[in-house]
Coordinates of C-alpha atoms in Angstrom, one line a residue:
X6 CA -64.5 0.1 21.2
X7 CA -62.9 1.1 17.9
X8 CA -64.4 4.6 18.4
X9 CA -63.0 4.8 21.9
X10 CA -59.5 3.8 20.6
X11 CA -59.8 6.3 17.8
X12 CA -60.7 9.1 20.2
X13 CA -57.7 8.2 22.4
X14 CA -55.3 8.3 19.5
X15 CA -56.6 11.7 18.5
X16 CA -55.9 13.0 22.0
X17 CA -52.4 11.6 21.8
X18 CA -51.9 13.4 18.5
X19 CA -51.6 10.3 16.3
X20 CA -54.7 11.3 14.4
X21 CA -55.9 7.9 13.2
X22 CA -56.4 4.4 14.4
X23 CA -53.8 1.7 13.6
X24 CA -56.5 -0.3 11.7
X25 CA -57.5 2.7 9.5
X26 CA -56.1 3.6 6.1
X27 CA -53.7 6.6 6.2
X28 CA -54.4 8.9 3.3
X29 CA -51.4 10.7 2.0
X30 CA -51.7 13.2 -0.9
X31 CA -49.0 14.5 -3.3
X32 CA -48.9 17.9 -5.0
X33 CA -46.8 18.1 -8.2
X34 CA -45.4 21.1 -10.0
X35 CA -45.4 19.5 -13.4
X36 CA -47.2 16.7 -15.4
X37 CA -46.4 13.1 -14.4
X38 CA -45.1 12.3 -17.9
X39 CA -42.6 9.4 -18.2
X40 CA -39.4 11.0 -17.0
X41 CA -38.0 13.7 -14.7
X42 CA -38.7 15.2 -11.3
X43 CA -42.5 14.9 -11.1
X44 CA -42.5 11.4 -12.7
X45 CA -39.9 10.3 -10.1
X46 CA -42.1 11.5 -7.2
X47 CA -45.1 9.7 -8.7
X48 CA -43.2 6.5 -9.1
X49 CA -42.2 6.7 -5.5
X50 CA -45.8 7.3 -4.5
X51 CA -46.8 4.1 -6.2
X52 CA -43.9 2.2 -4.6
X53 CA -44.9 3.5 -1.2
X54 CA -48.5 2.5 -1.7
X55 CA -47.4 -1.0 -2.8
X56 CA -45.1 -1.4 0.2
X57 CA -47.6 -0.2 2.8
X58 CA -50.9 -2.0 2.7
X59 CA -52.5 0.6 5.1
X60 CA -51.6 3.5 2.8
X61 CA -54.0 5.3 0.5
X62 CA -52.7 8.0 -1.9
X63 CA -53.9 10.7 -4.2
X64 CA -52.1 13.2 -6.3
X65 CA -52.7 16.5 -8.1
X66 CA -50.3 17.4 -11.0
X67 CA -49.3 20.6 -12.7
X68 CA -50.1 22.8 -9.7
X69 CA -48.8 26.4 -10.1
X70 CA -46.8 27.6 -7.1
X71 CA -49.3 30.4 -6.5
X72 CA -52.2 27.9 -6.3
X73 CA -50.8 25.5 -3.7
X74 CA -52.8 26.8 -0.8
X75 CA -56.3 26.3 -2.4
X76 CA -55.2 22.9 -3.6
X77 CA -54.1 22.0 -0.1
X78 CA -57.4 23.2 1.3
X79 CA -59.3 20.9 -1.1
X80 CA -57.1 17.9 -0.3
X81 CA -57.6 18.4 3.4
X82 CA -61.4 18.5 2.8
X83 CA -61.0 15.2 1.0
X84 CA -59.5 13.5 4.0
X85 CA -55.7 13.8 3.4
X86 CA -53.9 13.4 6.7
X87 CA -50.4 13.8 5.2
X88 CA -49.6 16.1 2.3
X89 CA -46.3 16.2 0.4
X90 CA -45.6 19.3 -1.6
X91 CA -42.9 18.6 -4.1
X92 CA -41.6 21.9 -5.4
X93 CA -39.2 24.5 -3.8
X94 CA -41.6 27.3 -4.7
X95 CA -44.4 25.8 -2.6
X96 CA -42.5 26.6 0.6
X97 CA -44.3 29.7 1.8
X98 CA -47.7 28.4 0.7
X99 CA -47.2 25.2 2.7
X100 CA -46.3 27.2 5.8
X101 CA -49.5 29.3 5.4
X102 CA -51.7 26.2 4.8
X103 CA -50.1 24.4 7.8
X104 CA -51.3 27.1 10.1
X105 CA -54.8 26.7 8.8
X106 CA -54.7 22.9 9.2
X107 CA -52.7 22.2 12.4
X108 CA -53.8 18.6 12.6
X109 CA -52.4 17.7 9.1
X110 CA -48.8 16.6 8.6
X111 CA -46.9 18.3 5.8
X112 CA -43.7 17.4 4.0
X113 CA -42.0 20.0 1.8
X114 CA -39.4 18.8 -0.8
X115 CA -36.2 20.7 -1.1
X116 CA -37.2 23.5 1.3
X117 CA -35.7 24.7 4.6
X118 CA -38.6 26.2 6.5
X119 CA -40.4 24.0 9.0
X120 CA -43.2 24.2 11.6
X121 CA -44.6 21.8 14.3
X122 CA -46.6 20.1 11.5
X123 CA -44.2 20.7 8.6
X124 CA -41.1 18.6 7.9
X125 CA -38.6 19.1 5.0
X126 CA -37.0 16.4 2.9
X127 CA -34.5 16.0 0.1
X128 CA -33.0 13.1 -1.8
X129 CA -29.9 15.1 -2.7
X130 CA -27.6 14.6 -5.6
X131 CA -24.5 16.6 -4.8
X132 CA -22.3 13.5 -4.3
X133 CA -23.5 12.0 -7.6
X134 CA -23.0 15.3 -9.4
X135 CA -19.4 15.3 -8.2
X136 CA -18.9 11.7 -9.5
X137 CA -20.4 12.7 -12.9
X138 CA -18.2 15.8 -12.9
X139 CA -15.2 13.5 -12.7
X140 CA -16.4 11.6 -15.8
X141 CA -17.3 14.8 -17.6
X142 CA -13.8 16.2 -17.0
X143 CA -12.3 13.1 -18.5
X144 CA -14.5 13.1 -21.5
X145 CA -14.4 16.7 -22.6
X146 CA -12.1 17.4 -25.6
X147 CA -12.6 21.2 -25.7
X148 CA -12.3 21.8 -21.9
X149 CA -15.8 23.3 -22.0
X150 CA -18.7 21.5 -20.3
X151 CA -22.3 22.8 -20.6
X152 CA -24.9 22.9 -17.9
X153 CA -28.5 23.8 -18.3
X154 CA -30.0 25.0 -15.1
X155 CA -33.7 25.4 -14.2
X156 CA -33.7 28.2 -11.6
X157 CA -30.7 29.8 -9.7
X158 CA -31.8 28.4 -6.3
X159 CA -29.4 27.0 -3.7
X160 CA -30.2 23.4 -4.6
X161 CA -29.3 23.8 -8.3
X162 CA -26.3 25.9 -7.4
X163 CA -25.1 23.2 -5.0
X164 CA -25.3 20.6 -7.7
X165 CA -23.6 22.8 -10.4
X166 CA -20.8 23.5 -7.9
X167 CA -20.3 19.8 -7.0
X168 CA -20.3 19.0 -10.7
X169 CA -17.7 21.7 -11.4
X170 CA -15.5 20.6 -8.6
X171 CA -15.5 17.1 -10.1
X172 CA -14.7 18.4 -13.5
X173 CA -11.8 20.3 -12.2
X174 CA -10.4 17.5 -10.1
X175 CA -9.7 15.7 -13.3
X176 CA -9.2 18.6 -15.7
X177 CA -8.0 21.6 -13.7
X178 CA -8.3 24.1 -16.6
X179 CA -11.8 23.0 -17.7
X180 CA -14.8 25.3 -17.4
X181 CA -18.5 24.7 -16.8
X182 CA -20.6 27.0 -18.8
X183 CA -24.1 27.6 -17.3
X184 CA -27.3 28.7 -19.0
X185 CA -30.5 29.3 -16.9
X186 CA -33.9 28.7 -18.4
X187 CA -35.9 29.8 -15.4
X188 CA -38.3 26.9 -15.8
X189 CA -38.6 23.3 -14.5
X190 CA -40.4 22.1 -17.7
X191 CA -39.8 24.0 -20.9
X192 CA -38.4 21.8 -23.7
X193 CA -38.0 24.7 -26.1
X194 CA -35.9 26.8 -23.7
X195 CA -33.8 23.7 -22.8
X196 CA -33.1 23.0 -26.5
X197 CA -32.1 26.7 -27.1
X198 CA -29.8 26.7 -24.1
X199 CA -28.1 23.5 -25.2
X200 CA -27.6 24.8 -28.7
X201 CA -26.2 28.0 -27.3
X202 CA -23.8 26.2 -25.1
X203 CA -22.6 24.0 -28.0
X204 CA -22.0 27.2 -30.0
X205 CA -19.7 28.3 -27.2
X206 CA -17.7 25.1 -27.6
X207 CA -19.3 22.8 -24.9
X208 CA -19.0 19.2 -25.8
X209 CA -20.3 17.4 -22.7
X210 CA -23.6 18.3 -20.9
X211 CA -25.4 18.1 -17.6
X212 CA -28.6 19.7 -16.5
X213 CA -31.3 20.3 -13.9
X214 CA -34.7 20.4 -15.6
X215 CA -37.6 18.1 -16.1
X216 CA -37.2 16.8 -19.7
X217 CA -34.8 14.7 -21.8
X218 CA -34.3 17.6 -24.1
X219 CA -30.6 18.3 -23.3
X220 CA -29.8 14.6 -23.8
X221 CA -31.6 14.5 -27.1
X222 CA -30.2 17.8 -28.4
X223 CA -26.6 16.9 -27.5
X224 CA -26.9 13.5 -29.0
X225 CA -28.0 14.9 -32.4
X226 CA -24.6 16.5 -32.5
X227 CA -22.7 13.5 -31.2
X228 CA -22.2 15.0 -27.7
X229 CA -22.2 13.1 -24.5
X230 CA -24.5 13.9 -21.5
X231 CA -25.5 12.9 -18.0
X232 CA -29.2 12.2 -17.4
X233 CA -31.2 13.7 -14.5
X234 CA -33.7 12.2 -12.1
X235 CA -34.9 9.4 -14.4
X236 CA -32.9 7.0 -16.6
X237 CA -32.5 8.6 -20.0
X238 CA -30.3 6.0 -21.6
X239 CA -33.1 5.1 -24.0
X240 CA -33.1 8.6 -25.5
X241 CA -29.4 8.5 -26.5
X242 CA -27.9 5.0 -26.0
X243 CA -24.5 6.0 -27.4
X244 CA -24.2 9.3 -25.6
X245 CA -25.7 9.1 -22.1
X246 CA -22.7 8.4 -19.8
X247 CA -24.3 8.1 -16.4
X248 CA -26.7 10.3 -14.4
X249 CA -28.4 11.1 -11.2
X250 CA -31.3 8.7 -10.4
X251 CA -33.6 9.3 -7.4
X252 CA -35.4 6.9 -5.1
X253 CA -37.9 9.2 -3.3
X254 CA -39.7 6.1 -2.0
X255 CA -36.8 5.6 0.5
X256 CA -37.9 8.8 2.3
X257 CA -41.7 8.4 1.7
X258 CA -41.8 4.9 3.2
X259 CA -39.6 5.7 6.2
X260 CA -41.6 8.9 7.0
X261 CA -45.1 7.3 6.5
X262 CA -44.2 4.3 8.6
X263 CA -43.2 6.6 11.5
X264 CA -46.4 8.5 11.1
X265 CA -48.4 5.3 11.3
X266 CA -46.4 4.2 14.4
X267 CA -47.0 7.6 16.0
X268 CA -43.3 8.5 16.0
X269 CA -44.1 11.6 14.0
X270 CA -47.2 13.7 14.7
X271 CA -48.6 17.1 13.8
X272 CA -46.8 18.5 16.9
X273 CA -43.2 17.4 16.5
X274 CA -42.0 18.0 13.0
X275 CA -40.2 21.3 13.7
X276 CA -36.7 19.7 13.6
X277 CA -37.4 16.8 11.2
X278 CA -35.3 17.2 8.0
X279 CA -34.5 14.3 5.7
X280 CA -31.4 15.1 3.8
X281 CA -30.7 11.6 2.4
X282 CA -27.9 10.7 0.1
X283 CA -26.1 7.7 -1.4
X284 CA -25.7 6.2 2.1
X285 CA -29.4 6.1 2.7
X286 CA -30.0 4.7 -0.9
X287 CA -32.2 7.7 -1.7
X288 CA -30.1 8.4 -4.8
X289 CA -28.2 6.3 -7.3
X290 CA -25.4 7.0 -9.9
X291 CA -26.5 5.5 -13.1
X292 CA -27.2 5.6 -16.8
X293 CA -30.0 3.2 -15.9
X294 CA -31.1 1.5 -12.7
X295 CA -28.3 -0.9 -11.8
X296 CA -26.0 0.4 -14.6
X297 CA -23.6 2.9 -12.9
X298 CA -21.9 3.8 -16.2
X299 CA -22.9 3.2 -19.8
X300 CA -20.5 0.3 -20.9
X301 CA -19.8 2.2 -24.1
X302 CA -17.9 4.8 -22.1
X303 CA -15.9 2.5 -19.9
X304 CA -12.8 2.2 -22.1
X305 CA -12.2 6.0 -22.2
X306 CA -12.8 6.4 -18.5
X307 CA -10.4 3.5 -17.7
X308 CA -7.8 5.1 -20.0
X309 CA -8.2 8.6 -18.6
X310 CA -6.0 9.5 -15.7
X311 CA -6.2 12.0 -12.8
X312 CA -4.0 12.8 -9.8
X313 CA -5.1 11.7 -6.3
X314 CA -2.7 12.2 -3.4
X315 CA 0.3 12.6 -5.7
X316 CA -0.4 9.5 -7.7
X317 CA -2.0 9.0 -11.1
X318 CA -5.1 6.7 -11.1
X319 CA -7.7 5.9 -13.8
X320 CA -10.7 8.1 -13.6
X321 CA -12.9 5.1 -13.6
X322 CA -11.2 3.7 -10.5
X323 CA -11.6 7.0 -8.7
X324 CA -15.3 7.2 -9.5
X325 CA -16.0 3.7 -8.3
X326 CA -13.9 4.0 -5.2
X327 CA -15.7 7.3 -4.2
X328 CA -19.1 5.8 -5.0
X329 CA -18.3 2.9 -2.7
X330 CA -17.0 5.2 0.0
X331 CA -20.0 7.6 -0.1
X332 CA -22.4 4.7 -0.1
X333 CA -21.0 3.3 3.1
X334 CA -22.3 3.8 6.6
X335 CA -19.6 6.3 7.5
X336 CA -18.2 8.0 4.4
X337 CA -14.7 9.5 4.6
X338 CA -15.0 11.6 1.5
X339 CA -17.2 14.7 0.8
X340 CA -17.0 16.9 -2.3
X341 CA -17.3 20.1 -0.2
X342 CA -14.3 19.6 2.0
X343 CA -12.0 22.5 2.5
X344 CA -10.0 24.4 1.7
X345 CA -12.5 25.6 -0.9
X346 CA -12.6 29.0 -2.5
X347 CA -15.4 30.4 -4.7
X348 CA -14.7 31.7 -8.2
X349 CA -13.9 35.1 -6.8
X350 CA -11.2 33.7 -4.5
X351 CA -13.2 34.0 -1.3
X352 CA -12.7 31.1 1.1
X353 CA -16.0 29.3 1.5
X354 CA -15.0 26.1 3.3
X355 CA -11.8 26.4 5.5
X356 CA -9.1 23.8 5.4
X357 CA -9.9 20.7 7.5
X358 CA -13.6 21.5 7.5
X359 CA -16.6 20.1 5.6
X360 CA -19.5 22.2 4.5
X361 CA -22.3 21.9 7.0
X362 CA -25.9 21.0 6.1
X363 CA -26.8 24.7 6.5
X364 CA -24.0 25.7 4.2
X365 CA -25.3 23.2 1.6
X366 CA -28.9 24.3 1.9
X367 CA -28.1 28.0 1.5
X368 CA -25.3 27.9 -1.0
X369 CA -25.2 30.9 -3.3
X370 CA -21.5 31.2 -4.3
X371 CA -20.1 29.8 -7.6
X372 CA -17.2 27.3 -7.7
X373 CA -14.0 28.0 -9.6
X374 CA -14.4 27.1 -13.3
X375 CA -18.1 28.0 -13.4
X376 CA -18.7 30.5 -16.2
X377 CA -21.9 32.5 -16.8
X378 CA -24.5 34.6 -15.1
X379 CA -25.1 33.6 -11.4
X380 CA -28.0 35.5 -9.9
X381 CA -27.6 36.1 -6.1
X382 CA -23.9 35.6 -6.2
X383 CA -22.3 37.1 -3.0
X384 CA -20.2 40.2 -3.7

C-alpha cells in the first residue's frame, strides 16, 4: 500500500510520501565558522531540522560560484529533494541545474530569476539598516560614516542606501563613505578598508561582509559600529551599537512545511518569492538577540534629537517607534518612500509612492550623501 501511495504522490507532483523523510540540502559560499552569512544559514538549517521531525538535512560549505552545478548534481544523486543555494552568484548555475533536474525543488537566496522548480528568497535588512542609520547619524562626531561593502550588487546597494537615508534623516550634512572589497570573506581586505575609511575621518562603521573584522578594527581605535548577520557584541562590548540579525529559519520552516504538505511542488515555484522583513520576523534589529540596542549607547541616543514632522524628538524614540511600526502587520512607514532623488539629483521614487519590490531588487542608484566609487551607477 505504501508503494501505491508513493506512486500516486509522484504522479501528483508531490514527490514523496507523507511518512517519508524529506531531504533538504544547503550549499554555502563560505565556511560555517561562528559568525556571519554562512553561519546564519547553517544555524537556520539546524533550527529547521529541530522543528520538523520529518526533515533530514545536509550541507556543503565553501563552494565557489563556478562549481555550484557539479555540487548540485552530486547532491541530487545523494537523494536531495530540495536544494537551497545561498549566494547571489549561484543564480545562473541554479537555473542551469534546475533544467537538468526538473523534479527537484530549488531555493535561491537573494536572487531574482525563477523557474517552475526554482523559488527565490530573502530575509532582507533594508528596514533595519535605516534604523541603524538613524543611530549612526546621531553618534558620528565628524559627520563621516564608513561602510565596507562586499560586492556592488543591488542587495548591498539597497542596504547602503537605506543606511544613508537614515544617517541623513538625523544629520542632513553627514556623508557615508563606501569602500568595496569585492569579497564576501576576506578579513585582510576588510581591515584595510576600515583603516582607509578611518584615515578619511569616518568614526562610525557599518558593513556587509562575512567577518567581525570591521567591528574589531574600529573598536581598536575606539570607534562605534553596527554588526552584521550575527550578534557581534562579544567582539567589541563597548562599541557595537546595534546591528542586523537574521532568522533564516522563518523562511526555511515555512517553505519546507509547504513542500511537505504539497502546496509547493517542482511545477509551481515560478512566482514564489519570499521577501521577508521585520513583519515576518525574518530579521531583527539588535546588538544581540533580544537586545535591540547596546545599553551603553542609550544615554547618547536618548539625548540626541532629530526633526520629525516639524517637531524635535529623541533619536532613540524615533528608532523604537519605527521598529514597532515596521514590525506590525500593516506597517505605515517605509524608508524608500518618495520623493526620493539619487545623489545625482534624479528622481528615483516619486512623491506619494513607495519603491516597489522590483525597484528594491534591481536598485543601482546611490542615495544622497553616499561618497565613493559606485560600479553600475546609472548615468
